[in-house]
Amino acid sequence: MAQKIRSAEGVLRTIGPPGSSPEVPKEGEKNVLITSALPYCNNVPHLGNIIGSTLSADVYSRYCRTRNRRTLYICGTDEYGTATETQALKEGVAPQALCDKYYELHKETYEWFGIGFDYFGRTSTPWHTKISQAIYLNLEKNGYLEKQEREQTYCEGCQKFLADRYVEGVCPHCGYEDARGDQCDGCSRTLDAIELIKPRCLVNKTHQVTSRVTGHMYLKLNTIQPATEEWIKQSWKKGKWSVNAAINSDGEIVDARLRNGLLPTPLTRDLAWGIPVPIEGEDVYGMKGKVLYVWFDAPIGYPSITANYIPEWEKWWFNPEHVDLYQFMGKDNVYFHTVYWPSVQIADGRNWTKLHHLSTTEYLNYEGGKFSKSKNRGVFGPAAKETGIPADVWRYYLISTRPETADAMFSWTDAIAANNNVLLNNFGNFVNRTMKFVSSQYNSVIPESGDEGPLSPNDPVDAEFITAVNGLLKDYIDAMEAVKLRLGLQTIMLISIRGNNYLQSSGLGKALMAENPKRCAQVISRAVNLIYTLSALVYPFMPTTSESILKQLNAPARAVPEVLSTDILAGHVIGTPVHLFKRIDEEAANVFRKKFRGDDEEAAENDATKAPAAGGSKKKKKAAAKAKVVPNGPNTQEKATAEKPVAKERDVTDKGKQKQIDLEGMREAMDVLKQLKAELETIVRESGQDPNAEDWEL
């Protein structure tokens, strides 16, 4: 099919999709290095995990590519430590076998959601060992390590020291009988394993557990703290971090550990599964047989995974003058990325690429409660695929509810409404109506309109349309540059509303084509070129939808423009129009809610109160009966889910934060929704239909 696309500089996208080819930073250009928090390799991610880091990072990575920026997005599984050892013990497999299993499950999940890493690696590699040991030795040479001796639980039967995850016992505070060595699930108090009453070894509960003194190497964070604080104050302002647990909107350091003064933190553990502590010469500190602590080596996974992908990895990780590092994570990981890991980089002494912009999220909860592995409550891993809901619809809904400033709630009713009312009736309707008109009335050929290049309004309707679209394009770019992903997505939907309104206000139809063919051609040209622009705007959020639009347009991928212009020219032949989205029956919400509630009795009671009254249309009953049955979540136990040490550090104020209302986000969303609703109602009324009817169509 003939392609006639304006080839001016900046129109087409020149940076390939994620993973297409390794990019090397280039001086004089913006080079973007992106990471999302490495998931532990002992469980399956749920929707909250996905939106908290990997999906959000993917959206920004794809956005950078639509601006033709050299971009590298790295992630992988965090595989060492007690979490892996204890889960392997419970599943009766070797730690490496466990990591192999969950690595594939994570990879499969992210691939289905369309999360495009340039490389998804893992930390159990020779490169990871090499880089981690090199950093450790640099810390030792630079005088930032010291040996401390502490009491630690010891199993007389196993004849070895037990890390906290290997010990259970009675909580000294509340008497809960199955308290873990790091935290009590009964009263949520953080613990030291030696505090437990009647401690027992998880390897063999009949063994006697005592305590002995053992020595470990500690990183002197207290010595590094002044340099770390100075770096935080500079980087926060320059990179415009999102407000988080480390620093507030006024630039004041609020992290309790920093305010109270950092303490030396352990870098070694008595474990078998981990990176051996490097020893040069005589073992003066007695570290033979010990391994590096997982929270020391975990952040090193970012550069080590990069090294496994691209030989020139140092050009990304030792190049702060030309590389901006963007890191995405849930709020639990903030301390380790704003204080701990930067402190290690500073103490290492080399010219590391450090954090430029931090993007964090609060928690995504599930249907009035929380995701729970032990109760199989919520959507875990590949189970989303089995609902029959396309990945792009999942991506749209998750980003539209992204918990940017306070906790958010997943709702089946809202998810289905987002598909039906926004994607189908708004975005999809605009694209399909335009493309079908070109196909049926112009034999799939873009007509001559007299437009080319940047548009100048010559009609009152066009003047309002072009001004509004250009203003929204600026809003979109501003939002995405500030990593306000939710606002960026909402702005796209406002642009498609403008497209629908333009078609309606212009009177597009066979009558216009007959009475004023030149005007009809102009309207079609501008609508098609707006769709071409939308293909770039929506690509970060819904890449498969973007690809479908480009296929229908018969056009190559384009960059994000700053103003609307005519880039698809007269004589261009489009492809075959198809619907971008399909309606989901509203009754499916009850089916999915029931199937994903798992073993939660409280959720079952809530479902009963939400269930519709008996009766209803035969059509709805039939649709509900046909709704796909969704399997329960994975069988892994809640206790087996290893939490990183940050859980110990969680401040009591987190409970208060969870109860906060996301006022900023609510106002922002409500304003956009009101505008969407008002403009849709106007379009429907102008088409001679009742906007309150259930069966109106544009």
XYZ file of C-alpha atoms in Angstrom:
698
model
C 0.000 0.000 0.000
C 1.250 3.460 -0.874
C 2.733 5.474 1.983
C 2.904 9.240 1.869
C 4.358 10.432 5.174
C 5.999 13.804 5.755
C 9.662 13.082 6.402
C 10.630 16.253 8.251
C 13.117 15.839 11.106
C 11.463 14.847 14.350
C 8.335 13.332 12.778
C 9.361 9.665 12.887
C 10.589 7.660 15.846
C 14.238 6.781 15.371
C 14.879 4.972 18.669
C 13.878 1.322 18.488
C 11.561 -0.540 20.860
C 12.865 -1.992 24.143
C 15.473 -4.688 23.617
C 15.901 -3.976 19.909
C 19.577 -3.037 20.154
C 21.904 -1.950 22.958
C 22.245 1.828 23.060
C 25.365 3.663 24.242
C 25.056 7.140 25.782
C 25.942 10.035 23.495
C 27.358 13.354 24.602
C 25.188 16.375 23.897
C 21.956 14.362 24.065
C 19.667 13.283 26.886
C 20.515 9.695 27.803
C 18.084 7.986 30.154
C 18.914 4.996 32.362
C 15.837 3.430 33.966
C 15.514 0.774 36.667
C 12.604 -0.715 38.536
C 13.078 -2.331 41.947
C 14.362 -5.888 41.605
C 11.612 -8.350 42.655
C 12.512 -11.089 45.101
C 12.831 -14.424 43.361
C 10.602 -16.393 45.723
C 7.044 -15.417 44.790
C 4.717 -14.342 41.985
C 3.979 -10.605 41.587
C 0.447 -9.283 42.032
C -1.072 -6.205 40.413
C 0.178 -3.927 43.179
C 3.755 -5.107 42.650
C 3.445 -4.564 38.910
C 2.093 -1.009 39.035
C 4.488 -0.101 41.847
C 7.648 -0.481 39.786
C 7.899 -2.509 36.570
C 4.861 -1.154 34.683
C 5.452 2.447 35.726
C 9.083 2.232 34.628
C 8.041 0.656 31.330
C 5.641 3.526 30.604
C 8.348 6.111 31.157
C 10.889 4.078 29.174
C 8.549 3.923 26.185
C 7.783 7.637 26.514
C 11.498 8.458 26.312
C 11.705 6.446 23.106
C 8.845 8.471 21.598
C 11.021 11.546 22.258
C 13.933 9.830 20.442
C 16.110 9.650 23.546
C 18.728 6.982 24.034
C 17.093 4.837 26.680
C 18.108 1.765 28.667
C 15.596 -0.007 30.941
C 17.088 -2.664 33.225
C 15.492 -5.028 35.737
C 15.831 -8.594 36.993
C 15.269 -10.941 39.888
C 16.964 -10.464 43.281
C 18.069 -14.013 44.093
C 20.351 -14.207 47.117
C 19.657 -14.117 50.848
C 17.565 -15.773 53.532
C 14.287 -15.198 51.695
C 15.416 -17.517 48.933
C 16.954 -20.070 51.292
C 13.868 -20.346 53.492
C 11.467 -20.581 50.554
C 13.655 -23.240 48.949
C 13.607 -25.125 52.244
C 9.814 -25.017 52.350
C 9.477 -26.140 48.738
C 12.103 -28.854 49.171
C 14.382 -27.650 46.378
C 17.849 -26.134 46.069
C 18.020 -22.308 46.107
C 19.236 -22.212 42.490
C 16.326 -24.384 41.348
C 13.906 -22.136 43.205
C 15.376 -19.055 41.527
C 15.174 -20.694 38.108
C 11.493 -21.431 38.683
C 10.467 -17.980 39.869
C 12.655 -16.179 37.356
C 10.615 -17.781 34.573
C 7.319 -16.977 36.331
C 8.289 -13.327 36.705
C 9.514 -13.125 33.125
C 6.326 -14.732 31.799
C 4.163 -12.322 33.795
C 5.969 -9.196 32.647
C 6.052 -10.336 29.026
C 2.280 -10.839 29.012
C 1.713 -7.356 30.434
C 3.852 -5.979 27.604
C 6.538 -4.685 29.951
C 9.469 -4.055 27.674
C 12.788 -4.336 29.473
C 15.854 -3.851 27.373
C 17.135 -6.695 29.485
C 15.563 -8.693 32.316
C 18.368 -10.447 34.119
C 19.165 -11.888 37.535
C 21.675 -11.435 40.317
C 23.054 -15.003 40.426
C 25.617 -14.349 37.688
C 29.451 -14.127 37.582
C 29.222 -10.425 36.659
C 27.155 -9.745 39.762
C 29.672 -11.503 41.981
C 32.578 -9.666 40.360
C 31.073 -6.180 40.692
C 29.754 -6.765 44.232
C 33.082 -8.046 45.508
C 34.927 -5.148 43.852
C 32.715 -2.616 45.634
C 33.171 -4.410 48.968
C 36.957 -4.317 48.605
C 36.855 -0.614 47.722
C 34.821 0.096 50.863
C 37.419 -1.781 52.895
C 40.343 0.053 51.266
C 38.661 3.418 51.776
C 38.218 2.769 55.523
C 34.427 2.469 55.596
C 34.210 -1.057 57.039
C 34.546 -2.223 60.625
C 34.081 -5.541 62.356
C 31.490 -5.861 65.089
C 30.671 -8.884 67.227
C 27.068 -9.573 68.151
C 25.022 -12.355 69.674
C 23.192 -14.425 67.076
C 20.964 -17.469 67.260
C 22.818 -20.726 66.806
C 21.415 -24.202 66.093
C 23.247 -26.856 68.087
C 21.872 -29.608 65.820
C 22.726 -27.962 62.494
C 25.913 -26.601 64.061
C 25.589 -23.218 62.379
C 24.406 -19.692 62.999
C 20.830 -19.031 61.996
C 19.760 -15.919 60.111
C 16.534 -14.365 61.412
C 14.384 -16.033 58.751
C 15.540 -19.447 59.942
C 14.168 -18.939 63.440
C 10.627 -18.928 64.859
C 9.431 -18.728 68.418
C 7.168 -17.000 70.914
C 6.961 -13.225 70.628
C 8.266 -11.552 73.817
C 5.769 -8.691 73.396
C 2.412 -10.363 72.618
C 2.985 -14.078 73.134
C 2.243 -14.997 69.505
C 3.633 -18.527 69.111
C 4.822 -18.353 65.503
C 6.737 -15.081 65.498
C 9.514 -14.876 62.920
C 13.069 -13.968 63.781
C 12.695 -10.539 62.202
C 9.058 -9.627 62.846
C 5.979 -10.823 64.711
C 2.888 -11.341 62.554
C 0.777 -11.138 65.676
C 1.650 -7.610 66.861
C 3.746 -6.414 63.867
C 6.684 -5.516 66.139
C 10.145 -5.823 64.617
C 12.339 -8.302 66.451
C 15.858 -9.578 66.821
C 15.915 -13.371 66.632
C 17.701 -13.659 69.968
C 14.678 -12.005 71.649
C 12.362 -14.916 70.807
C 11.129 -17.143 73.627
C 11.480 -20.873 72.962
C 13.253 -20.337 69.613
C 13.143 -23.194 67.132
C 15.119 -23.913 63.973
C 13.102 -24.062 60.762
C 15.400 -26.741 59.362
C 14.619 -29.092 62.249
C 12.295 -27.901 64.995
C 13.600 -30.550 67.412
C 17.080 -29.009 67.441
C 18.138 -26.886 70.372
C 18.583 -23.204 69.518
C 20.942 -21.095 71.635
C 22.909 -17.923 70.987
C 26.591 -17.361 70.356
C 28.787 -14.420 69.504
C 29.703 -14.030 65.836
C 31.608 -11.340 63.967
C 30.435 -9.450 60.871
C 31.632 -6.546 58.784
C 29.631 -3.325 59.049
C 29.413 -0.340 56.717
C 30.050 2.891 58.635
C 26.991 4.783 57.418
C 27.462 7.235 60.277
C 30.777 8.349 58.753
C 29.272 8.675 55.258
C 26.077 10.451 56.404
C 27.198 14.090 55.888
C 28.147 13.392 52.252
C 24.933 11.453 51.705
C 22.756 14.265 53.061
C 24.510 16.831 50.880
C 23.983 14.629 47.841
C 20.275 14.134 48.688
C 19.638 17.877 48.943
C 21.272 18.527 45.585
C 19.781 15.563 43.712
C 16.260 16.031 45.077
C 16.095 19.546 43.688
C 17.812 18.840 40.387
C 15.897 15.641 39.634
C 12.533 16.784 41.044
C 11.956 13.637 43.087
C 8.420 12.629 43.925
C 7.507 13.331 47.552
C 8.480 10.246 49.544
C 9.635 8.876 52.856
C 13.119 10.389 52.511
C 12.324 14.030 51.758
C 9.219 16.224 51.778
C 7.881 18.792 49.311
C 9.968 21.538 50.958
C 13.188 19.612 50.513
C 13.453 18.722 54.188
C 14.936 15.338 55.076
C 12.262 13.445 56.975
C 13.652 9.903 57.046
C 13.767 8.920 60.724
C 17.079 7.104 60.384
C 18.803 10.137 58.934
C 17.261 12.502 61.485
C 18.298 10.272 64.375
C 21.736 9.588 62.900
C 22.682 6.621 60.751
C 24.279 3.619 62.422
C 26.766 1.110 61.039
C 24.892 -1.577 59.093
C 25.942 -5.201 58.511
C 27.327 -6.210 55.123
C 27.899 -9.921 55.794
C 25.797 -12.898 56.843
C 26.248 -16.467 57.998
C 24.569 -18.157 55.042
C 25.382 -20.617 52.296
C 23.399 -19.005 49.457
C 25.092 -15.752 48.565
C 28.196 -14.054 47.240
C 31.319 -15.116 49.180
C 32.944 -12.289 51.110
C 36.111 -11.422 49.146
C 39.329 -11.820 51.115
C 42.625 -10.386 49.927
C 45.623 -11.870 51.668
C 45.231 -13.007 55.281
C 41.699 -13.364 56.661
C 42.317 -10.879 59.474
C 38.604 -10.326 60.141
C 37.562 -13.984 60.105
C 35.130 -13.624 57.179
C 35.899 -16.932 55.485
C 32.705 -18.903 54.857
C 30.445 -15.860 55.143
C 28.508 -14.180 52.330
C 27.536 -10.612 51.456
C 24.266 -9.400 52.932
C 21.496 -9.414 50.306
C 20.632 -5.752 50.834
C 24.217 -4.853 50.086
C 24.361 -6.811 46.838
C 20.740 -6.284 45.673
C 21.132 -2.701 44.331
C 24.373 -3.765 42.681
C 22.082 -5.862 40.505
C 21.342 -2.772 38.426
C 24.886 -2.366 37.063
C 25.603 -6.110 37.053
C 22.493 -6.885 34.983
C 23.526 -4.082 32.634
C 26.956 -5.704 32.352
C 25.309 -8.968 31.329
C 23.474 -7.104 28.554
C 26.000 -4.692 27.106
C 29.834 -4.764 27.180
C 29.922 -0.962 27.455
C 27.961 -1.030 30.727
C 30.383 1.355 32.417
C 29.412 4.071 29.921
C 26.003 4.019 31.572
C 27.005 3.520 35.206
C 30.125 5.715 35.462
C 28.873 8.642 33.415
C 26.839 11.047 35.624
C 27.634 14.016 33.369
C 25.745 12.536 30.412
C 23.307 9.989 31.932
C 20.184 10.632 34.007
C 19.153 7.720 36.235
C 15.396 7.309 36.827
C 14.379 4.725 39.433
C 10.856 3.369 40.029
C 9.717 1.555 43.165
C 7.093 1.164 45.856
C 7.441 3.263 48.991
C 8.984 0.365 50.951
C 12.152 0.618 48.892
C 12.757 4.360 49.199
C 15.373 4.229 51.980
C 17.579 1.775 50.139
C 17.600 3.842 46.945
C 17.907 7.309 48.474
C 20.177 6.631 51.449
C 21.718 3.174 51.531
C 22.775 2.550 47.915
C 23.934 6.145 47.259
C 26.014 5.921 50.471
C 27.674 2.779 49.121
C 28.365 4.551 45.810
C 29.862 7.549 47.608
C 32.059 5.372 49.839
C 33.175 3.270 46.865
C 34.916 6.392 45.575
C 34.319 5.970 41.842
C 32.339 8.385 39.643
C 29.028 6.508 39.780
C 25.872 7.486 37.925
C 23.600 8.161 40.903
C 19.869 8.675 41.223
C 18.546 11.633 39.224
C 14.778 11.175 39.551
C 12.918 9.011 42.053
C 9.364 7.914 41.226
C 7.568 6.092 44.018
C 4.075 4.752 44.574
C 1.965 4.010 47.602
C 0.048 0.712 47.898
C -2.558 -0.618 45.502
C -5.088 -2.534 47.575
C -7.699 -4.990 46.340
C -11.503 -4.655 46.506
C -11.730 -3.068 49.954
C -8.881 -5.127 51.423
C -5.358 -6.250 50.587
C -3.796 -8.685 48.173
C -3.082 -11.881 50.091
C -1.062 -14.866 48.924
C -2.093 -17.038 51.847
C -5.789 -16.451 51.089
C -5.366 -16.460 47.297
C -7.020 -13.049 47.307
C -6.335 -10.839 44.315
C -4.812 -11.211 40.857
C -1.360 -12.786 40.819
C 1.040 -13.181 37.932
C -0.185 -14.840 34.745
C -3.739 -15.173 36.111
C -4.604 -11.777 34.593
C -4.299 -13.360 31.145
C -6.974 -15.921 31.937
C -9.644 -13.282 32.521
C -9.776 -12.650 28.784
C -9.212 -8.928 29.379
C -6.435 -7.710 27.019
C -3.113 -6.668 28.525
C -3.501 -3.108 27.226
C -6.780 -2.698 29.114
C -5.061 -3.893 32.281
C -2.248 -1.430 31.649
C -4.692 1.425 31.095
C -6.658 0.761 34.264
C -3.602 0.210 36.469
C -1.945 3.452 35.344
C -5.236 5.360 35.623
C -5.417 4.285 39.293
C -1.658 4.530 39.952
C -1.257 5.310 43.689
C 1.041 8.285 43.236
C 0.336 10.244 46.420
C -1.708 7.854 48.598
C -2.984 4.283 48.582
C -5.430 3.353 45.814
C -8.000 0.577 45.430
C -8.412 -1.937 42.634
C -12.075 -2.417 41.697
C -13.518 -4.810 39.114
C -16.460 -2.500 38.539
C -14.159 0.455 37.870
C -11.872 -1.601 35.633
C -14.748 -2.684 33.412
C -16.179 0.858 33.356
C -12.770 2.169 32.262
C -12.818 -0.194 29.292
C -16.427 0.446 28.289
C -16.824 4.156 28.996
C -13.385 5.557 28.242
C -11.467 3.220 25.950
C -14.379 1.928 23.881
C -16.818 4.865 23.801
C -14.223 7.617 23.692
C -10.782 6.669 22.372
C -11.795 3.659 20.291
C -14.861 5.393 18.890
C -12.855 8.337 17.542
C -10.293 6.110 15.815
C -12.843 3.678 14.367
C -15.293 6.314 13.140
C -12.556 8.192 11.290
C -10.865 5.169 9.771
C -14.140 3.594 8.632
C -15.134 6.827 6.904
C -11.850 6.956 4.977
C -12.223 3.293 4.051
C -15.865 3.460 2.914
C -16.065 6.958 1.402
C -12.571 7.517 0.000
C -11.656 3.964 -0.971
C -8.980 4.002 1.804
C -7.074 6.932 0.235
C -6.493 10.183 2.156
C -8.157 12.959 0.075
C -6.522 16.213 -1.004
C -7.201 18.873 1.655
C -4.624 21.555 1.009
C -2.999 20.912 4.397
C 0.660 20.083 4.899
C 2.963 20.694 7.823
C 1.929 22.655 10.932
C -1.762 23.542 10.915
C -3.160 27.070 10.871
C -6.883 27.474 11.598
C -9.069 28.835 8.817
C -12.421 27.959 10.322
C -13.919 28.808 13.765
C -14.350 25.114 14.533
C -10.767 24.410 13.465
C -9.404 27.335 15.461
C -10.893 26.011 18.692
C -9.900 22.435 17.834
C -6.254 23.140 16.971
C -5.737 25.518 19.906
C -7.229 22.992 22.326
C -5.221 20.053 20.965
C -1.938 21.972 20.997
C -2.610 23.075 24.561
C -3.279 19.474 25.591
C -0.132 18.278 23.811
C 1.862 20.676 25.959
C 0.042 19.421 29.061
C 0.857 15.836 28.091
C 4.561 16.541 27.579
C 4.765 18.537 30.828
C 3.099 15.702 32.755
C 5.314 12.997 31.290
C 8.513 14.995 31.755
C 7.566 15.312 35.439
C 6.800 11.537 35.495
C 3.149 12.233 36.344
C 2.037 9.173 34.447
C -1.571 9.162 35.577
C -2.057 12.770 34.459
C -0.369 12.040 31.142
C -2.815 9.210 30.476
C -5.811 11.340 31.426
C -4.627 14.027 29.019
C -4.588 11.529 26.138
C -8.238 10.754 26.789
C -9.046 14.483 26.747
C -7.347 14.769 23.354
C -9.443 11.926 21.937
C -12.535 13.679 23.346
C -11.482 16.730 21.345
C -11.236 14.510 18.285
C -14.768 13.177 18.786
C -16.053 16.694 19.351
C -14.313 17.944 16.193
C -15.972 15.298 14.031
C -19.348 16.116 15.530
C -18.960 19.907 15.314
C -17.773 19.654 11.707
C -20.760 17.528 10.755
C -18.670 14.748 9.256
C -20.849 12.480 7.145
C -22.024 11.742 3.626
C -23.980 15.020 3.517
C -20.854 17.093 4.211
C -18.938 15.109 1.613
C -21.607 15.866 -0.994
C -22.197 19.523 -0.092
C -18.645 20.628 0.679
C -16.120 17.986 -0.430
C -13.086 20.220 0.259
C -14.185 20.838 3.829
C -14.914 17.141 4.329
C -11.437 16.257 3.068
C -9.908 18.785 5.460
C -11.793 17.378 8.457
C -10.723 13.847 7.573
C -7.094 14.883 7.065
C -6.943 16.565 10.443
C -8.695 13.706 12.213
C -6.356 11.125 10.652
C -3.309 13.145 11.654
C -4.625 13.504 15.194
C -4.953 9.718 15.277
C -1.337 9.491 14.087
C -0.339 11.758 16.971
C -2.384 9.672 19.404
C -0.532 6.544 18.246
C 2.643 8.071 19.731
C 1.001 9.451 22.866
C -0.651 6.163 23.752
C 2.363 3.977 22.936
C 3.896 4.178 26.435
C 0.617 3.126 28.057
C -0.898 0.719 25.525
C 1.796 -0.436 23.076
C -0.343 -3.100 21.397
C -3.091 -0.545 20.802
C -0.524 1.818 19.310
C 0.684 -0.920 16.966
C -2.902 -1.619 15.875
C -3.452 2.071 15.102
C -0.249 2.228 13.056
C -1.276 -0.874 11.126
C -4.670 0.671 10.352
C -2.965 3.909 9.299
C -0.342 1.982 7.300
C 2.232 4.309 8.836
C 5.595 3.954 10.623
C 5.992 4.696 14.318
C 6.270 8.413 14.969
C 7.712 10.670 17.658
C 5.601 12.815 19.983
C 4.989 16.208 18.310
C 4.780 19.483 20.196
C 1.988 20.761 17.901
C -0.530 19.075 15.642
C 0.594 18.945 12.026
C -0.226 17.207 8.748
C 2.250 14.337 8.512
C 0.064 11.785 6.711
C -0.391 13.382 3.307
C -3.016 13.248 0.567
C -2.774 10.093 -1.536
C -1.693 7.938 1.403
C -3.435 4.552 1.467
C -4.586 3.353 4.882
C -4.964 -0.229 6.096
C -8.086 -2.087 7.191
C -10.077 -0.474 10.033
C -10.734 -2.698 13.063
C -12.154 -2.057 16.514
C -9.458 -1.345 19.110
C -11.536 -2.479 22.088
C -14.475 -4.753 22.869
C -17.209 -4.212 25.426
C -16.967 -6.208 28.666
C -20.291 -7.146 30.202
C -20.748 -5.395 33.537
C -21.960 -8.616 35.140
C -18.467 -10.039 34.683
C -17.360 -7.896 37.644
C -19.299 -10.122 40.044
C -17.896 -13.257 38.441
C -14.298 -12.040 38.677
C -14.817 -10.686 42.186
C -16.026 -14.067 43.355
C -13.284 -16.041 41.637
C -10.484 -13.851 42.979
C -11.693 -13.529 46.550
C -9.923 -16.799 47.382
C -10.414 -18.082 50.910
C -11.349 -14.698 52.378
C -14.646 -15.093 54.254
C -14.945 -11.347 54.828
C -14.631 -10.744 51.097
C -17.352 -13.306 50.459
C -19.677 -11.393 52.787
C -18.835 -8.151 50.987
C -19.580 -9.812 47.661
C -23.000 -10.780 48.926
C -23.826 -7.175 49.788
C -22.621 -6.032 46.359
C -24.498 -8.696 44.423
C -27.412 -7.418 42.276
C -30.999 -8.245 43.129
C -32.524 -11.365 41.640
C -33.802 -11.013 38.113
C -32.201 -8.860 35.432
C -32.111 -9.232 31.702
C -31.594 -12.601 30.060
C -28.801 -11.009 28.061
C -26.900 -10.039 31.218
C -27.468 -13.428 32.848
C -26.186 -15.178 29.756
C -23.129 -12.935 29.612
C -22.400 -13.531 33.278
C -22.652 -17.273 32.786
C -20.178 -17.094 29.915
C -17.675 -14.943 31.811
C -14.330 -16.642 32.034
C -13.593 -18.556 35.208
C -10.438 -17.195 36.756
C -8.189 -19.558 38.704
C -7.180 -18.643 42.204
C -3.816 -17.072 42.886
C -0.680 -19.096 43.554
C -0.478 -21.571 46.399
C 2.500 -19.962 48.118
C 1.916 -19.225 51.780
C 1.913 -15.692 53.178
C 4.506 -16.699 55.757
C 6.789 -17.936 53.000
C 6.796 -14.539 51.332
C 10.105 -13.020 52.334
C 9.995 -9.327 53.074
C 13.137 -7.301 52.631
C 14.600 -5.732 55.752
C 12.899 -2.447 54.974
C 9.819 -3.900 56.631
C 11.666 -3.606 59.907
C 12.266 0.051 59.299
C 8.667 0.953 58.527
C 7.598 3.809 60.724
C 4.406 3.671 62.743
C 3.195 6.631 60.734
C 2.691 4.329 57.739
C -0.571 3.220 59.315
C -1.702 6.796 59.321
C -0.568 7.282 55.750
C -2.669 4.348 54.593
C -5.736 6.107 55.934
C -5.024 9.370 54.147
C -7.286 10.417 51.327
C -5.431 11.117 48.113
C -6.918 14.613 47.855
C -4.608 15.794 45.111
C -5.174 12.699 43.022
C -8.919 12.722 43.645
C -9.291 16.350 42.614
C -7.171 15.789 39.546
C -9.116 12.693 38.502
C -12.518 14.216 39.264
C -11.764 17.324 37.211
C -10.740 15.225 34.241
C -13.704 12.869 34.593
C -16.146 15.767 34.808
C -14.682 17.259 31.669
C -14.807 13.903 29.886
C -18.412 13.345 30.927
C -19.574 16.838 29.946
C -17.935 16.741 26.536
C -19.187 13.237 25.772
C -22.741 14.262 26.707
C -22.474 17.273 24.390
C -21.348 15.103 21.488
C -24.133 12.584 22.089
C -26.819 15.285 22.305
C -25.566 16.888 19.100
C -25.945 13.531 17.395
C -29.642 13.551 18.320
C -29.424 10.882 21.018
C -30.124 10.747 24.732
C -26.833 10.601 26.706
C -28.691 8.914 29.580
C -29.714 5.994 27.384
C -27.753 2.753 27.680
C -27.449 2.124 23.942
C -26.218 5.420 22.469
C -23.520 5.262 19.815
C -21.269 7.808 18.128
